[in-house]
Each structure stands twice: as structure tokens, then as C-alpha cells.
CSV table of C-alpha atoms and ligand atoms in Angstrom, one decimal:
chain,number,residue,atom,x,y,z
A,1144,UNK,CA,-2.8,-14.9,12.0
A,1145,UNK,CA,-2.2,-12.6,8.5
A,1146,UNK,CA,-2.9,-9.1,9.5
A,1147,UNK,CA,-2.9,-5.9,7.0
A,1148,UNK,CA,-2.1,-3.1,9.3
A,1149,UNK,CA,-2.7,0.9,7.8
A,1150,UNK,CA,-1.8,3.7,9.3
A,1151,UNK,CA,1.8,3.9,10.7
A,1152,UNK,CA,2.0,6.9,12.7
A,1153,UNK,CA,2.7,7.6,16.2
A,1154,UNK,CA,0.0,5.2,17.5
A,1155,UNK,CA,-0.6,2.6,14.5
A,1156,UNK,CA,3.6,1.8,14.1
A,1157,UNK,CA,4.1,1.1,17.9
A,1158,UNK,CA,1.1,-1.2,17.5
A,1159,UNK,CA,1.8,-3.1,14.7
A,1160,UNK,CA,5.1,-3.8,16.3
A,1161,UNK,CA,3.6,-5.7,18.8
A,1162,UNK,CA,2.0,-7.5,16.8
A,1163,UNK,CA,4.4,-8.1,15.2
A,1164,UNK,CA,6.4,-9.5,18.3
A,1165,UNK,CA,3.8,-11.8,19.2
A,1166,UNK,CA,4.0,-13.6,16.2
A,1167,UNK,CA,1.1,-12.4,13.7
A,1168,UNK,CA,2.3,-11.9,10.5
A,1169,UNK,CA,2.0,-8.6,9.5
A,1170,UNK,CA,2.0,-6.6,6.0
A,1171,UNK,CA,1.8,-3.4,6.9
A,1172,UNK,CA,1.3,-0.2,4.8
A,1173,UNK,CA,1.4,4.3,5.0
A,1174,UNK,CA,1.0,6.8,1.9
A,1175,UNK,CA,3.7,8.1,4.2
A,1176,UNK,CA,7.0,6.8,2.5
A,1177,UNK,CA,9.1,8.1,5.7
A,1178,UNK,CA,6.6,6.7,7.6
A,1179,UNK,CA,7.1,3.5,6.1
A,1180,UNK,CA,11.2,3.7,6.0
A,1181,UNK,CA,10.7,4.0,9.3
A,1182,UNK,CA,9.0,0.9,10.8
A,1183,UNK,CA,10.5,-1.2,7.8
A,1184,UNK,CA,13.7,-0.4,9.9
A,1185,UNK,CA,12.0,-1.7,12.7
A,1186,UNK,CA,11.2,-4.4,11.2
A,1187,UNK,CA,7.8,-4.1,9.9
A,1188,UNK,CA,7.3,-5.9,6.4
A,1189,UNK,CA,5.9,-2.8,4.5
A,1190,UNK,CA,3.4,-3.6,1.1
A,1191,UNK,CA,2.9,-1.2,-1.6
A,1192,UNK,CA,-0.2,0.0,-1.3
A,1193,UNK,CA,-3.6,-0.8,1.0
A,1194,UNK,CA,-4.6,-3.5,-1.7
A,1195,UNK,CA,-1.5,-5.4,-1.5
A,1196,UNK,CA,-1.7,-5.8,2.4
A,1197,UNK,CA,-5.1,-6.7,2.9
A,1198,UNK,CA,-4.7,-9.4,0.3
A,1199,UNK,CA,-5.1,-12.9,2.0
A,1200,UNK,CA,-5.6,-11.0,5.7
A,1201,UNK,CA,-8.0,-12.5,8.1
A,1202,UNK,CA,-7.6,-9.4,10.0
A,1203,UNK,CA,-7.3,-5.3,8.8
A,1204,UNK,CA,-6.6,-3.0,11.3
A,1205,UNK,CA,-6.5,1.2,10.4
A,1206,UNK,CA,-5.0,3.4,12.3
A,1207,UNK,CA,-5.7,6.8,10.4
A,1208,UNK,CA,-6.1,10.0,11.7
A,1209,UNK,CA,-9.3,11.4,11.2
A,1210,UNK,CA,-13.1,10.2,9.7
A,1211,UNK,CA,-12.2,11.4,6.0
A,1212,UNK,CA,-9.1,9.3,5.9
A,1213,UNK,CA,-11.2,6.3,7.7
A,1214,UNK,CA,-13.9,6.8,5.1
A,1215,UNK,CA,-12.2,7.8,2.1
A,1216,UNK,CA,-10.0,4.4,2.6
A,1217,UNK,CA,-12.8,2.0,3.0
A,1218,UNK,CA,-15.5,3.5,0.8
A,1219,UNK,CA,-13.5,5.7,-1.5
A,1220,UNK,CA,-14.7,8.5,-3.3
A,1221,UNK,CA,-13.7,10.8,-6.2
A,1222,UNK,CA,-13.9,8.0,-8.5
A,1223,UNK,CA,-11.7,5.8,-6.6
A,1224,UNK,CA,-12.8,2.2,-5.2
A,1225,UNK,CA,-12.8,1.4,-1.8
A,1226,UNK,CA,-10.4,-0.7,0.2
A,1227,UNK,CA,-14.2,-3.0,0.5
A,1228,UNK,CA,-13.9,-4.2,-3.0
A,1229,UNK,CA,-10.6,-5.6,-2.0
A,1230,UNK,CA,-11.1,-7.2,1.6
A,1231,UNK,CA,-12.6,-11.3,1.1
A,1232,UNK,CA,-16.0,-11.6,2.7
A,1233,UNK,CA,-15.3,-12.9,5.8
A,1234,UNK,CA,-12.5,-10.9,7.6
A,1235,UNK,CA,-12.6,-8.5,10.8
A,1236,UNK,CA,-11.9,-5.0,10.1
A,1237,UNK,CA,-11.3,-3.0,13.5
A,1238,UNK,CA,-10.9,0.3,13.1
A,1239,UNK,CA,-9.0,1.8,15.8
A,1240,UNK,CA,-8.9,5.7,14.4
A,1241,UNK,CA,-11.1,8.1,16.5
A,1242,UNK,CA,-13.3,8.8,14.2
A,1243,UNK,CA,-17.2,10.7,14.0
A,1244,UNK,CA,-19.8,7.4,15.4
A,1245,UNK,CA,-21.5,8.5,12.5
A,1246,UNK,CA,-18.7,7.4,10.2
A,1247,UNK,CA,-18.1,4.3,12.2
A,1248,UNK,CA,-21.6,3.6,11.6
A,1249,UNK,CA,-21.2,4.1,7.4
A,1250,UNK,CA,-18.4,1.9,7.1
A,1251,UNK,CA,-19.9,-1.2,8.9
A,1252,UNK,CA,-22.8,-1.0,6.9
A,1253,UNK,CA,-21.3,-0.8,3.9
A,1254,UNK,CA,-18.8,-3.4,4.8
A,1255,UNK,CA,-21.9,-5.5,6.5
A,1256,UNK,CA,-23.7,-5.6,3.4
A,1257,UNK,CA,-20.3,-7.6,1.7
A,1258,UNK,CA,-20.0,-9.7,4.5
A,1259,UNK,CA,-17.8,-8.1,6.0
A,1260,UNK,CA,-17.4,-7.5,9.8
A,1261,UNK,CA,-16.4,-4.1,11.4
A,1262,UNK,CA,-16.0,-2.5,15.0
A,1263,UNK,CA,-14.6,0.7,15.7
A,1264,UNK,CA,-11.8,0.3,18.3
A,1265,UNK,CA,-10.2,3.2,19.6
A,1266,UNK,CA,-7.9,3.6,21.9
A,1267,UNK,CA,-6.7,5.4,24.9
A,1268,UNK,CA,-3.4,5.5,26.3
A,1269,UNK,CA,-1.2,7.7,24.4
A,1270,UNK,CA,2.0,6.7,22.4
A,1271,UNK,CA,3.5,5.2,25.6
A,1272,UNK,CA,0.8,2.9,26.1
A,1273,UNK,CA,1.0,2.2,22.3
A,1274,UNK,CA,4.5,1.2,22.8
A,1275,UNK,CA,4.0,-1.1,25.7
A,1276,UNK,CA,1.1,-2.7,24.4
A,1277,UNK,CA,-1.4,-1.7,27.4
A,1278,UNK,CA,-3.7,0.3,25.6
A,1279,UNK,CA,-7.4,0.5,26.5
A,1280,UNK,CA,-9.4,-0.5,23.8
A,1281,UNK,CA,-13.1,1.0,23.7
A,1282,UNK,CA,-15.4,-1.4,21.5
A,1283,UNK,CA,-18.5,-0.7,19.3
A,1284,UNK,CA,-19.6,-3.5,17.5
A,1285,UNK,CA,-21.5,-7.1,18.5
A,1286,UNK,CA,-19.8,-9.2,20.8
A,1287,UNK,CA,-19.4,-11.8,18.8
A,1288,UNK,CA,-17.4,-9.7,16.6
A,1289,UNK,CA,-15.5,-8.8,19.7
A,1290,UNK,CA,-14.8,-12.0,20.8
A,1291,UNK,CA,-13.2,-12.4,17.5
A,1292,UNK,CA,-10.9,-9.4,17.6
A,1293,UNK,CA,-9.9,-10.3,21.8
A,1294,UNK,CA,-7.0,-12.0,20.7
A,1295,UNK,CA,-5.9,-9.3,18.9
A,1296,UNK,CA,-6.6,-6.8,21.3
A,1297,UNK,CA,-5.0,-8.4,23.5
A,1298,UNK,CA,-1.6,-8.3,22.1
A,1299,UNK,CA,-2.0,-4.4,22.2
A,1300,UNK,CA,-3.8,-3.7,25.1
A,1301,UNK,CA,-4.7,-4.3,28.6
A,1302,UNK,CA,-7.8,-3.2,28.6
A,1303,UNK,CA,-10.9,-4.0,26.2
A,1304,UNK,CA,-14.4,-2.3,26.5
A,1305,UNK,CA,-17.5,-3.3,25.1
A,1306,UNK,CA,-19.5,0.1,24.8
A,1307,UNK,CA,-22.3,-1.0,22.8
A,1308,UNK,CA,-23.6,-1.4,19.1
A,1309,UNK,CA,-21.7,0.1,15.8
A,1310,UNK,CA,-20.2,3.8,16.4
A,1311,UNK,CA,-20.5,3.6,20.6
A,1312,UNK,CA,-16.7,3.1,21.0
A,1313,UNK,CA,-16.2,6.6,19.5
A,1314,UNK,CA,-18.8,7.7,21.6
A,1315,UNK,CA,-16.7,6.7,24.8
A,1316,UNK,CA,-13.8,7.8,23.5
A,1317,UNK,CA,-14.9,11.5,22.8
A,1318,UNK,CA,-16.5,11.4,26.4
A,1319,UNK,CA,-12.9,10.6,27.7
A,1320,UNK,CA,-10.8,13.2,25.1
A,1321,UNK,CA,-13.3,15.8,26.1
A,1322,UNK,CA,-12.4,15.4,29.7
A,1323,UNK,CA,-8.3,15.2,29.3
A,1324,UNK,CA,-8.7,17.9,26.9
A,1325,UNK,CA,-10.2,19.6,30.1
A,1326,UNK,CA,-8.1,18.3,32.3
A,1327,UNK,CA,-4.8,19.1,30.6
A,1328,UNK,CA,-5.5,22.7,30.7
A,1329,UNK,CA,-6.6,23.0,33.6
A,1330,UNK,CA,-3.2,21.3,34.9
A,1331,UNK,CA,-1.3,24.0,32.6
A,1332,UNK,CA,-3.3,26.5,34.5
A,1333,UNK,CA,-2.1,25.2,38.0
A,1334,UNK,CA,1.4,24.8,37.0
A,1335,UNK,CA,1.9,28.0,35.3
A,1336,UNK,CA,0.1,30.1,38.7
A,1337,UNK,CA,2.2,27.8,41.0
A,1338,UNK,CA,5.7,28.8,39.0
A,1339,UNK,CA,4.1,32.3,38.8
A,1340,UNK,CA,4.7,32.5,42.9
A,1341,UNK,CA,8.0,31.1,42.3
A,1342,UNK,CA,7.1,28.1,43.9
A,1343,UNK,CA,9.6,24.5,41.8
A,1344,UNK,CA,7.1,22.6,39.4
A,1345,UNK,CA,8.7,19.5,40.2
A,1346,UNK,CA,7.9,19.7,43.6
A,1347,UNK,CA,4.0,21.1,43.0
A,1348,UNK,CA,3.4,18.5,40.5
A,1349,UNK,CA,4.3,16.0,42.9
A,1350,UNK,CA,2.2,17.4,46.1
A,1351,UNK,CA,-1.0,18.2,43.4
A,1352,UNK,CA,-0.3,14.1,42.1
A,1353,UNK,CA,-1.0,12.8,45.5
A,1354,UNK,CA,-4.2,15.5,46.5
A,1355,UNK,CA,-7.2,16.1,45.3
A,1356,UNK,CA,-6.2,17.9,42.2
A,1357,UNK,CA,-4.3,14.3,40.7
A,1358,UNK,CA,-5.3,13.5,37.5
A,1359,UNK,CA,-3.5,11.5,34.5
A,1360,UNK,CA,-1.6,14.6,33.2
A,1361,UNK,CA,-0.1,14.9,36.6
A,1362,UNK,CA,0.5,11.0,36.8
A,1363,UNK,CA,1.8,10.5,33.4
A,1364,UNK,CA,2.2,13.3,31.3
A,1365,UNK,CA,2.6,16.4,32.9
A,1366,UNK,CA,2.7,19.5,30.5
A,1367,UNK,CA,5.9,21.5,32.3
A,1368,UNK,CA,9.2,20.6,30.5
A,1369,UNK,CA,11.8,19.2,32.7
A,1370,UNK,CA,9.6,17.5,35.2
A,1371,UNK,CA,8.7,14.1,33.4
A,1372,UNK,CA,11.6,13.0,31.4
A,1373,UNK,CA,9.4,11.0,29.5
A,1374,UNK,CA,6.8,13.1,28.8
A,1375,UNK,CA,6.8,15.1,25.4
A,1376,UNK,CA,7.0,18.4,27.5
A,1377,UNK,CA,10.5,17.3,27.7
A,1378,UNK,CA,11.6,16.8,24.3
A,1379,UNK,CA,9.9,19.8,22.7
A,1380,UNK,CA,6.5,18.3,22.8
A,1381,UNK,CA,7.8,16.3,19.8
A,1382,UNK,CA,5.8,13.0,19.0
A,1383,UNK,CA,2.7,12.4,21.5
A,1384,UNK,CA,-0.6,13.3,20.5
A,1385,UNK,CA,-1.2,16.1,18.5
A,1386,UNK,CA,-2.7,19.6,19.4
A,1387,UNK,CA,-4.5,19.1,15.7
A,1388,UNK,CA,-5.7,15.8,16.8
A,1389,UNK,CA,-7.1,16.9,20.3
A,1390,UNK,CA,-8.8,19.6,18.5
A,1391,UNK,CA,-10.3,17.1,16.2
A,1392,UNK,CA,-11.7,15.3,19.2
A,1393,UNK,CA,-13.1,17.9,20.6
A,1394,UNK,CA,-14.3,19.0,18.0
A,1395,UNK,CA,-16.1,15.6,17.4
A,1396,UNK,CA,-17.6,15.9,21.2
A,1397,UNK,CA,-19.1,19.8,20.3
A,1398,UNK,CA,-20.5,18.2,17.2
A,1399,UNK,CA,-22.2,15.4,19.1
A,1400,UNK,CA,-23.4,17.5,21.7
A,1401,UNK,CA,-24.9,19.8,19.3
A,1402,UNK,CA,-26.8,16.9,17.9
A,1403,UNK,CA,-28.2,15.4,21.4
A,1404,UNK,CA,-28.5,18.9,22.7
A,1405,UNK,CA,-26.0,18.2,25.7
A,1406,UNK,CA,-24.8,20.9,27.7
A,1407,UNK,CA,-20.7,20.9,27.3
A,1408,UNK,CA,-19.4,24.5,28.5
A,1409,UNK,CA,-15.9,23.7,29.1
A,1410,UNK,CA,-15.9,20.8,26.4
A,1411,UNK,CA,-16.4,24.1,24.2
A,1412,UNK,CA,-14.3,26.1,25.9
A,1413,UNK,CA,-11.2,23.7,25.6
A,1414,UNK,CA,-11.9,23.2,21.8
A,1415,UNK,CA,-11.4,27.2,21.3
A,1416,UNK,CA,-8.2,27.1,23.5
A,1417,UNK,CA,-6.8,24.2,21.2
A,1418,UNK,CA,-7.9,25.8,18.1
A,1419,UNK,CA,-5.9,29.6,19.2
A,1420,UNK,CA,-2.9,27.2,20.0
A,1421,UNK,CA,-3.3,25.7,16.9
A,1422,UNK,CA,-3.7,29.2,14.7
A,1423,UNK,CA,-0.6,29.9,16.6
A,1424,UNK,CA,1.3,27.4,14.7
A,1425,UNK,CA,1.5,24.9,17.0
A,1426,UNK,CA,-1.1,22.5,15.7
A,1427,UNK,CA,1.9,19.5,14.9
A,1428,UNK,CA,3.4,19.6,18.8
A,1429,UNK,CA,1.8,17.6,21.3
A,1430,UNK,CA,-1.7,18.9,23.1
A,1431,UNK,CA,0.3,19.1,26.1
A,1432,UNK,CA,2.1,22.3,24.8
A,1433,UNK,CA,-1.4,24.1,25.3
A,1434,UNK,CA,0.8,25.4,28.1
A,1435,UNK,CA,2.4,28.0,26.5
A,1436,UNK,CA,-1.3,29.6,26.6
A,1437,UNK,CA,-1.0,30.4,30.2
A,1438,UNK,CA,2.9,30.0,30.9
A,1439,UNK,CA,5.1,33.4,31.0
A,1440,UNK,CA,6.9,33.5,27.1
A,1441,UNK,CA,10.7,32.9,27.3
B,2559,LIG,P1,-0.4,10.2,13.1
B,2559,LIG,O1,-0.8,11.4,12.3
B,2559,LIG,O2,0.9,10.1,13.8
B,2559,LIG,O3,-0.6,8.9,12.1
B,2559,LIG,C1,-1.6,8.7,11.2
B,2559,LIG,C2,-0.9,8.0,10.0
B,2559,LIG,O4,-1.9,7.6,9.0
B,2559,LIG,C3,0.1,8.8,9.2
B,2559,LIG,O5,1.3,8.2,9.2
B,2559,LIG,C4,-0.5,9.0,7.8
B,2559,LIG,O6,0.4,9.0,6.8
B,2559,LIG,C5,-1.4,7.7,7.7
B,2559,LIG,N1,-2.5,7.8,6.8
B,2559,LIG,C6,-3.4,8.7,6.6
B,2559,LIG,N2,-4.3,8.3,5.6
B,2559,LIG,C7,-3.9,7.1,5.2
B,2559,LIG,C8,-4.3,6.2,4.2
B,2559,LIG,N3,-5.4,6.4,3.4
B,2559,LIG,N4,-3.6,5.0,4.0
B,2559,LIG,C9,-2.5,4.8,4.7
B,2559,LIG,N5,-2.0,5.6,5.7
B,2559,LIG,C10,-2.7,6.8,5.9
B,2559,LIG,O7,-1.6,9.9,14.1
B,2559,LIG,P2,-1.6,9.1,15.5
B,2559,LIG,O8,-1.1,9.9,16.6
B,2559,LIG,O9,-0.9,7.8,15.2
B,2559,LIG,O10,-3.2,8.9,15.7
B,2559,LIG,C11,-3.9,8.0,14.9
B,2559,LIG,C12,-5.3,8.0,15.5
B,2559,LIG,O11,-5.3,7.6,16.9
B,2559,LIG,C13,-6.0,9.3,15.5
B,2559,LIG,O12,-7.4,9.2,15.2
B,2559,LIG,C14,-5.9,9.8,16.9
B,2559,LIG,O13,-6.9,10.7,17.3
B,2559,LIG,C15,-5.9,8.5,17.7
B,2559,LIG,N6,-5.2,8.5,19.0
B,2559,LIG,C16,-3.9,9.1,19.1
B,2559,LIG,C17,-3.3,9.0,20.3
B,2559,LIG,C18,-1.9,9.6,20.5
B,2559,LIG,O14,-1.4,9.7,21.6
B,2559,LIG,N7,-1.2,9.9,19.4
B,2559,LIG,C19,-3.9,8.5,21.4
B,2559,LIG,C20,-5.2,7.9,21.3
B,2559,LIG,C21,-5.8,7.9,20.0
């Protein structure tokens, strides 16, 4: 299958790579020119611009990091034509960015009304599960259009949702970032008191894993440097997922609660935690790093 892949970031390069490895033909394009230099290296084949790689695709997956990237790309603005006008009537867009369902909503109508199938499809699993191709994949769309993209999915995932209609995979996904925004400073907070009393955050992490405080952080991707050698904790919360993006996240959930007038107390507390760390200058190092809010400086 031809498949125009945008977005080459943490997430979208690991991804495309696998698809790449399972024998989809990919062109593959990033405004990012180091971006691109990068996966070229890896063996991406990298177009010139969003137009060249969507030309002749059945497929177009984004990648991008927020909804003004998502929208500005597909509907344009300023002036500028959207990536629509290019894309043949006909081909499955997924959208895998975790975007405002709102935004997810505008695109597949616009795209709908060319003929043009859309469903948002973002992801959960960090850059390790991006890497490994077992993403979970949360779905908003029809399930025809689903059925179409399983394939696909597939080759990236190990885990595909259907959540409902246009705009409900974001809705699931804010649901989950809200709570491992939560969770992940609530970890930080227990690891910071525990090494506080002097007690070895190795061993904490690993009796707190197997009681009743284990969660994915604690599993997977626990904030203390040194513990996980694979987490970003350990190499300077480089790579990962960003403190900006988390913020964005929860900053999507506050919005959405606002609108259904959902009570979110430590959704909204979180988001203000991020956002200090953030002011702080840390907005480009993993969310993990939200530990140095609570850990002794030095
Ligand atoms: P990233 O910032 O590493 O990558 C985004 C890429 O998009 C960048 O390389 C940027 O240059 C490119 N880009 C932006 N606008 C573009 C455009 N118009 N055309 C082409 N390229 C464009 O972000 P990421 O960590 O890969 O995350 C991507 C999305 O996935 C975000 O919405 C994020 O919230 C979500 N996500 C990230 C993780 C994670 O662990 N990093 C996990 C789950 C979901």
C-alpha cells in the first residue's frame, strides 16, 4: 500500500518506520529539515513537501503535535490551500495527533464533503511503544472506515479501539492523559517523600509496583533517574513525551470539562503543576521531569 506519512517526530518517525518494515511504501515528509535528515538515515524515503507525499497515496497518516498544526495542514488558512485540495477523493486520512474532538470533527467534514474519509487515531503508549509497534490506537470515526485503516493499525499497534463517531478517539485519549498526567505526579510525590526518609528509590519503586499504589509510571516509566535505564528519567528526560505536550493535553481535558460542566479537580490541578514546570523552562524535557517540582534541588 502507498502511504504519505507527516509528522516525524518522536512518535510519527518510529511509526513510519514500521511501516516501513512491513512492506508499505512510504513517502514521508517534516517542515523539520533535521527531522527529516534524521529518519532519511533510517531509511525513510523523505518528499519535499506534504503535496508531494500524498500524491498517489491510498493512505495519509499525520502525526503533528497539536490541533493548529492538524488544522492548519488539512484546511489551511492565511491564504494557503489545504493539504484536501491535494488528497484524491477516495483515500483514508487517520489522524493520529491528539488533537481538540472539536478539530477532529472540522477536518472530517470538510474532508467528507470531497469524498474523503477521516478518523482521528490517537495513540497511547509513549515513544517506546511507538518503537515497538504496540501502540494502542483509540478510534473515532465509522467502522467501516476502521475496518479500512485495521491493517494499518495493525502494523503499529497492538491495540485498536473503536470509541465512537468523528472526534470520540480524542475524547478517550484526554480521559487517559488526564489520568497519567495525575498519576505521574502523584508518583513524583511518593518517590521524592520516600528518598526524603532516606529510604533507596530503586527499592521503593519496586515494593510500590507490586502494591496498591502500582501504576504505569511505576511499571514503565518511573520519573527518578537511575532506576529505569530506559526511561527518559535516565537520560536527562531527553526525548519521551513532552512537558509542553502533556500540558496541551490537559489542557484539552480542562477545556472539555468546561464545556460539559464536568467536575475535574486534580485534572486542573495537574494542568497548573505542568504549566509552573513549564514557565520554568522545562517545557522541551519529558512530563516525567515534573519531579523536580517536589524533589530536593541538587
Ligand atoms: P514531536 O514534537 O516530537 O513531533 C511532531 C512533529 O511534527 C515535529 O517533527 C514537527 O516538525 C512536525 N510538524 C509540525 N507541523 C507540521 C506540518 N504542518 N507538516 C509537517 N510536519 C509538521 O511530537 P510527538 O512526541 O511525536 O507527538 C506527536 C503527537 O502525538 C502529539 O499530538 C502528542 O500529544 C501525541 N503523543 C505523543 C506521545 C509521546 O510519548 N511523545 C505519546 C502519545 C501521543
Amino acid at each position: 500500500m502507498k502511504i504519505a506519512f507527516i509528522g516525524l517526530g518522536n512518535m510519527g518517525g518510529p511509526m513510519a518506520l514500521n511501516l516501513r518494515k512491513a512492506g508499505h511504501v512510504l513517502s514521508a515528509f517534516d517542515l523539520s529539515a533535521d527531522a527529516c535528515k534524521k529518519f532519511a538515515t533510517e531509511g525513510l524515503p523523505i518528499v519535499a513537501s506534504a503535496a508531494d507525499a500524498v500524491a498517489g497515496a491510498e493512505v495519509v497518516i499525520s502525526m503533528l503535535p497539536a490541533s493548529a498544526h492538524v488544522e492548519g495542514l488539512y484546511l489551511g488558512g492565511e491564504g494557503k490551500p489545504g493539504l484536501l485540495e491535494h488528497i484524491a477523493p477516495g483515500t483514508l486520512v487517520i489522524d493520529s495527533s491528539t488533537i481538540a474532538a472539536a478539530t477532529s470533527r472540522k477536518v472530517a467534514d470538510a474532508a467528507g464533503k470531497r469524498g474523503i474519509a477521516v478518523i482521528d487515531a490517537p495513540v497511547s503508549g509513549g515513544t517506546g511503544g511507538a518503537i515497538a509497534g504496540t501502540l494502542t490506537f483509540m478510534v473515532g470515526g465509522s467502522a467501516q472506515d476502521l475496518e479500512r485503516a485495521r491493517p494499518v493499525l495493525e502494523k503499529m499497534g497492538a491495540n485498536i479501539f473503536h470509541a465512537g463517531d468523528a472526534g470520540a478517539g480524542q475524547t478517550a485519549k484526554i480521559c487517559n492523559n488526564m489520568l497519567l498526567g495525575i498519576l505521574m505526579i502523584g508518583t513524583s510525590e511518593a518517590l521524592a517523600l520516600g528518598v526524603a526518609n532516606g529510604l533507596d528509590p530503586k527499592v521503593l519503586s519496586e515494593i510500590m509496583r507490586r502494591s496498591s499504589g502500582g501504576n504505569w509510571a511505576l511499571e514503565k516509566y518511573n520519573p527518578m533517574p537511575g532506576v529505569m535505564e530506559t526511561s527518559p528519567a535516565s537520560k536527562n528526560y531527553a526525548g519521551g513525551f513532552g512537558t509542553d505536550l502533556m500540558l496541551k493535553d490537559l489542557g484539552l481535558s480542562q477545556e472539555n470539562a468546561t464545556a460539559v460542566r464536568a467536575a475535574t479537580p486534580l485534572g486542573g490541578m495537574a494542568r497548573n503543576l505542568y504549566a509552573a514546570h513549564s514557565l520554568a523552562g522545562h517545557g522541551a524535557l519529558d512530563f516525567s521531569s515534573v519531579i523536580k517540582l517536589v524533589q530536593k534541588a541538587g
